[in-house]
Amino acid sequence: MIIERNSKEVIIRLPASINTDDLQDFIDYTRYKELTSKSKATQKGIDDPADEINKNWWAENRQRFINENKIIVDTFDKIGEITL
């Protein structure tokens, strides 16, 4: 691996044998760091709206999941009754 720096950029030279999935993860992380480097957002400022979104989503979708789980449990119970 060779790392070079000039006045405009950092150049990283890697062997062709490098795992491309790992390289993509590295590039994605580097892009994230670049995009967020000048952000003034705090973790609390991000967590609060995310918590509110999750709370609202769950309130709207809770019944759907509870019903689906009940169907699964009822089906499992019936299968258990048949095999006994």
mmCIF file of N, CA and C in Angstrom, residues 15-69:
data_model
loop_
_atom_site.group_PDB
_atom_site.id
_atom_site.type_symbol
_atom_site.label_atom_id
_atom_site.label_comp_id
_atom_site.label_asym_id
_atom_site.label_seq_id
_atom_site.Cartn_x
_atom_site.Cartn_y
_atom_site.Cartn_z
ATOM 1 N N PRO A 15 -3.054 -2.958 -3.716
ATOM 2 C CA PRO A 15 -2.863 -4.066 -4.648
ATOM 3 C C PRO A 15 -4.215 -4.514 -5.227
ATOM 4 N N ALA A 16 -4.198 -5.019 -6.428
ATOM 5 C CA ALA A 16 -5.426 -5.463 -7.093
ATOM 6 C C ALA A 16 -6.072 -6.636 -6.365
ATOM 7 N N SER A 17 -5.343 -7.305 -5.506
ATOM 8 C CA SER A 17 -5.869 -8.482 -4.805
ATOM 9 C C SER A 17 -6.749 -8.125 -3.602
ATOM 10 N N ILE A 18 -6.894 -6.861 -3.287
ATOM 11 C CA ILE A 18 -7.676 -6.464 -2.109
ATOM 12 C C ILE A 18 -9.146 -6.856 -2.288
ATOM 13 N N ASN A 19 -9.785 -7.254 -1.200
ATOM 14 C CA ASN A 19 -11.193 -7.622 -1.204
ATOM 15 C C ASN A 19 -12.023 -6.372 -1.509
ATOM 16 N N THR A 20 -12.798 -6.409 -2.591
ATOM 17 C CA THR A 20 -13.541 -5.220 -3.012
ATOM 18 C C THR A 20 -14.677 -4.857 -2.059
ATOM 19 N N ASP A 21 -15.243 -5.828 -1.361
ATOM 20 C CA ASP A 21 -16.289 -5.511 -0.381
ATOM 21 C C ASP A 21 -15.701 -4.700 0.773
ATOM 22 N N ASP A 22 -14.538 -5.112 1.256
ATOM 23 C CA ASP A 22 -13.875 -4.361 2.323
ATOM 24 C C ASP A 22 -13.492 -2.963 1.843
ATOM 25 N N LEU A 23 -13.020 -2.880 0.621
ATOM 26 C CA LEU A 23 -12.656 -1.588 0.053
ATOM 27 C C LEU A 23 -13.874 -0.683 -0.049
ATOM 28 N N GLN A 24 -15.014 -1.228 -0.463
ATOM 29 C CA GLN A 24 -16.232 -0.429 -0.558
ATOM 30 C C GLN A 24 -16.658 0.067 0.820
ATOM 31 N N ASP A 25 -16.561 -0.784 1.842
ATOM 32 C CA ASP A 25 -16.874 -0.351 3.208
ATOM 33 C C ASP A 25 -15.981 0.804 3.629
ATOM 34 N N PHE A 26 -14.700 0.707 3.317
ATOM 35 C CA PHE A 26 -13.750 1.769 3.645
ATOM 36 C C PHE A 26 -14.112 3.060 2.915
ATOM 37 N N ILE A 27 -14.452 2.959 1.649
ATOM 38 C CA ILE A 27 -14.808 4.142 0.863
ATOM 39 C C ILE A 27 -16.091 4.769 1.395
ATOM 40 N N ASP A 28 -17.076 3.942 1.724
ATOM 41 C CA ASP A 28 -18.330 4.459 2.285
ATOM 42 C C ASP A 28 -18.075 5.195 3.597
ATOM 43 N N TYR A 29 -17.248 4.623 4.458
ATOM 44 C CA TYR A 29 -16.934 5.259 5.736
ATOM 45 C C TYR A 29 -16.192 6.581 5.506
ATOM 46 N N THR A 30 -15.240 6.569 4.584
ATOM 47 C CA THR A 30 -14.483 7.786 4.283
ATOM 48 C C THR A 30 -15.416 8.870 3.742
ATOM 49 N N ARG A 31 -16.353 8.491 2.890
ATOM 50 C CA ARG A 31 -17.319 9.454 2.347
ATOM 51 C C ARG A 31 -18.203 10.009 3.467
ATOM 52 N N TYR A 32 -18.639 9.155 4.345
ATOM 53 C CA TYR A 32 -19.436 9.591 5.498
ATOM 54 C C TYR A 32 -18.665 10.616 6.334
ATOM 55 N N LYS A 33 -17.389 10.312 6.620
ATOM 56 C CA LYS A 33 -16.566 11.237 7.412
ATOM 57 C C LYS A 33 -16.412 12.567 6.692
ATOM 58 N N GLU A 34 -16.247 12.530 5.378
ATOM 59 C CA GLU A 34 -16.113 13.753 4.597
ATOM 60 C C GLU A 34 -17.398 14.583 4.654
ATOM 61 N N LEU A 35 -18.534 13.918 4.485
ATOM 62 C CA LEU A 35 -19.815 14.626 4.472
ATOM 63 C C LEU A 35 -20.191 15.206 5.828
ATOM 64 N N THR A 36 -19.791 14.538 6.897
ATOM 65 C CA THR A 36 -20.181 14.990 8.234
ATOM 66 C C THR A 36 -19.111 15.822 8.932
ATOM 67 N N SER A 37 -17.994 16.039 8.286
ATOM 68 C CA SER A 37 -16.873 16.715 8.944
ATOM 69 C C SER A 37 -17.195 18.137 9.387
ATOM 70 N N LYS A 38 -18.085 18.808 8.690
ATOM 71 C CA LYS A 38 -18.408 20.194 9.049
ATOM 72 C C LYS A 38 -19.767 20.324 9.715
ATOM 73 N N SER A 39 -20.373 19.191 10.024
ATOM 74 C CA SER A 39 -21.682 19.212 10.657
ATOM 75 C C SER A 39 -21.572 19.711 12.089
ATOM 76 N N LYS A 40 -22.558 20.467 12.493
ATOM 77 C CA LYS A 40 -22.625 20.946 13.875
ATOM 78 C C LYS A 40 -23.678 20.161 14.660
ATOM 79 N N ALA A 41 -24.198 19.111 14.059
ATOM 80 C CA ALA A 41 -25.219 18.289 14.714
ATOM 81 C C ALA A 41 -24.616 17.556 15.908
ATOM 82 N N THR A 42 -25.416 17.447 16.962
ATOM 83 C CA THR A 42 -25.006 16.668 18.132
ATOM 84 C C THR A 42 -25.726 15.319 18.079
ATOM 85 N N GLN A 43 -25.235 14.369 18.831
ATOM 86 C CA GLN A 43 -25.897 13.058 18.866
ATOM 87 C C GLN A 43 -27.313 13.195 19.394
ATOM 88 N N LYS A 44 -27.518 14.054 20.399
ATOM 89 C CA LYS A 44 -28.864 14.276 20.942
ATOM 90 C C LYS A 44 -29.765 14.892 19.877
ATOM 91 N N GLY A 45 -29.223 15.802 19.088
ATOM 92 C CA GLY A 45 -30.000 16.426 18.027
ATOM 93 C C GLY A 45 -30.429 15.446 16.954
ATOM 94 N N ILE A 46 -29.710 14.376 16.821
ATOM 95 C CA ILE A 46 -30.062 13.319 15.868
ATOM 96 C C ILE A 46 -30.978 12.306 16.527
ATOM 97 N N ASP A 47 -30.679 11.935 17.771
ATOM 98 C CA ASP A 47 -31.450 10.906 18.463
ATOM 99 C C ASP A 47 -32.894 11.329 18.740
ATOM 100 N N ASP A 48 -33.109 12.573 19.125
ATOM 101 C CA ASP A 48 -34.461 13.019 19.475
ATOM 102 C C ASP A 48 -35.445 12.872 18.318
ATOM 103 N N PRO A 49 -35.144 13.407 17.114
ATOM 104 C CA PRO A 49 -36.098 13.194 16.007
ATOM 105 C C PRO A 49 -36.211 11.722 15.605
ATOM 106 N N ALA A 50 -35.115 10.989 15.675
ATOM 107 C CA ALA A 50 -35.160 9.564 15.327
ATOM 108 C C ALA A 50 -36.078 8.814 16.292
ATOM 109 N N ASP A 51 -35.983 9.129 17.582
ATOM 110 C CA ASP A 51 -36.856 8.491 18.578
ATOM 111 C C ASP A 51 -38.319 8.818 18.307
ATOM 112 N N GLU A 52 -38.594 10.063 17.948
ATOM 113 C CA GLU A 52 -39.962 10.479 17.657
ATOM 114 C C GLU A 52 -40.499 9.764 16.415
ATOM 115 N N ILE A 53 -39.669 9.655 15.394
ATOM 116 C CA ILE A 53 -40.067 8.935 14.173
ATOM 117 C C ILE A 53 -40.364 7.481 14.491
ATOM 118 N N ASN A 54 -39.480 6.829 15.265
ATOM 119 C CA ASN A 54 -39.689 5.432 15.631
ATOM 120 C C ASN A 54 -40.966 5.257 16.452
ATOM 121 N N LYS A 55 -41.199 6.182 17.364
ATOM 122 C CA LYS A 55 -42.395 6.119 18.206
ATOM 123 C C LYS A 55 -43.658 6.232 17.343
ATOM 124 N N ASN A 56 -43.658 7.189 16.421
ATOM 125 C CA ASN A 56 -44.815 7.366 15.542
ATOM 126 C C ASN A 56 -45.008 6.166 14.623
ATOM 127 N N TRP A 57 -43.898 5.640 14.090
ATOM 128 C CA TRP A 57 -43.993 4.488 13.190
ATOM 129 C C TRP A 57 -44.593 3.302 13.939
ATOM 130 N N TRP A 58 -44.111 3.060 15.149
ATOM 131 C CA TRP A 58 -44.611 1.922 15.923
ATOM 132 C C TRP A 58 -46.091 2.102 16.245
ATOM 133 N N ALA A 59 -46.517 3.328 16.577
ATOM 134 C CA ALA A 59 -47.923 3.585 16.875
ATOM 135 C C ALA A 59 -48.796 3.282 15.663
ATOM 136 N N GLU A 60 -48.284 3.575 14.461
ATOM 137 C CA GLU A 60 -49.056 3.327 13.239
ATOM 138 C C GLU A 60 -49.017 1.860 12.802
ATOM 139 N N ASN A 61 -47.977 1.130 13.143
ATOM 140 C CA ASN A 61 -47.786 -0.220 12.611
ATOM 141 C C ASN A 61 -47.874 -1.332 13.649
ATOM 142 N N ARG A 62 -48.025 -0.987 14.906
ATOM 143 C CA ARG A 62 -48.018 -1.964 15.992
ATOM 144 C C ARG A 62 -49.048 -3.070 15.786
ATOM 145 N N GLN A 63 -50.257 -2.673 15.468
ATOM 146 C CA GLN A 63 -51.336 -3.651 15.342
ATOM 147 C C GLN A 63 -51.044 -4.658 14.231
ATOM 148 N N ARG A 64 -50.426 -4.218 13.169
ATOM 149 C CA ARG A 64 -50.096 -5.114 12.062
ATOM 150 C C ARG A 64 -49.152 -6.222 12.524
ATOM 151 N N PHE A 65 -48.155 -5.864 13.321
ATOM 152 C CA PHE A 65 -47.194 -6.854 13.794
ATOM 153 C C PHE A 65 -47.786 -7.751 14.863
ATOM 154 N N ILE A 66 -48.596 -7.201 15.717
ATOM 155 C CA ILE A 66 -49.228 -8.016 16.758
ATOM 156 C C ILE A 66 -50.151 -9.039 16.107
ATOM 157 N N ASN A 67 -50.924 -8.628 15.111
ATOM 158 C CA ASN A 67 -51.812 -9.561 14.411
ATOM 159 C C ASN A 67 -51.009 -10.633 13.693
ATOM 160 N N GLU A 68 -49.922 -10.248 13.014
ATOM 161 C CA GLU A 68 -49.095 -11.231 12.308
ATOM 162 C C GLU A 68 -48.509 -12.233 13.299
ATOM 163 N N ASN A 69 -48.038 -11.764 14.446
ATOM 164 C CA ASN A 69 -47.471 -12.670 15.442
ATOM 165 C C ASN A 69 -48.536 -13.595 16.010
#
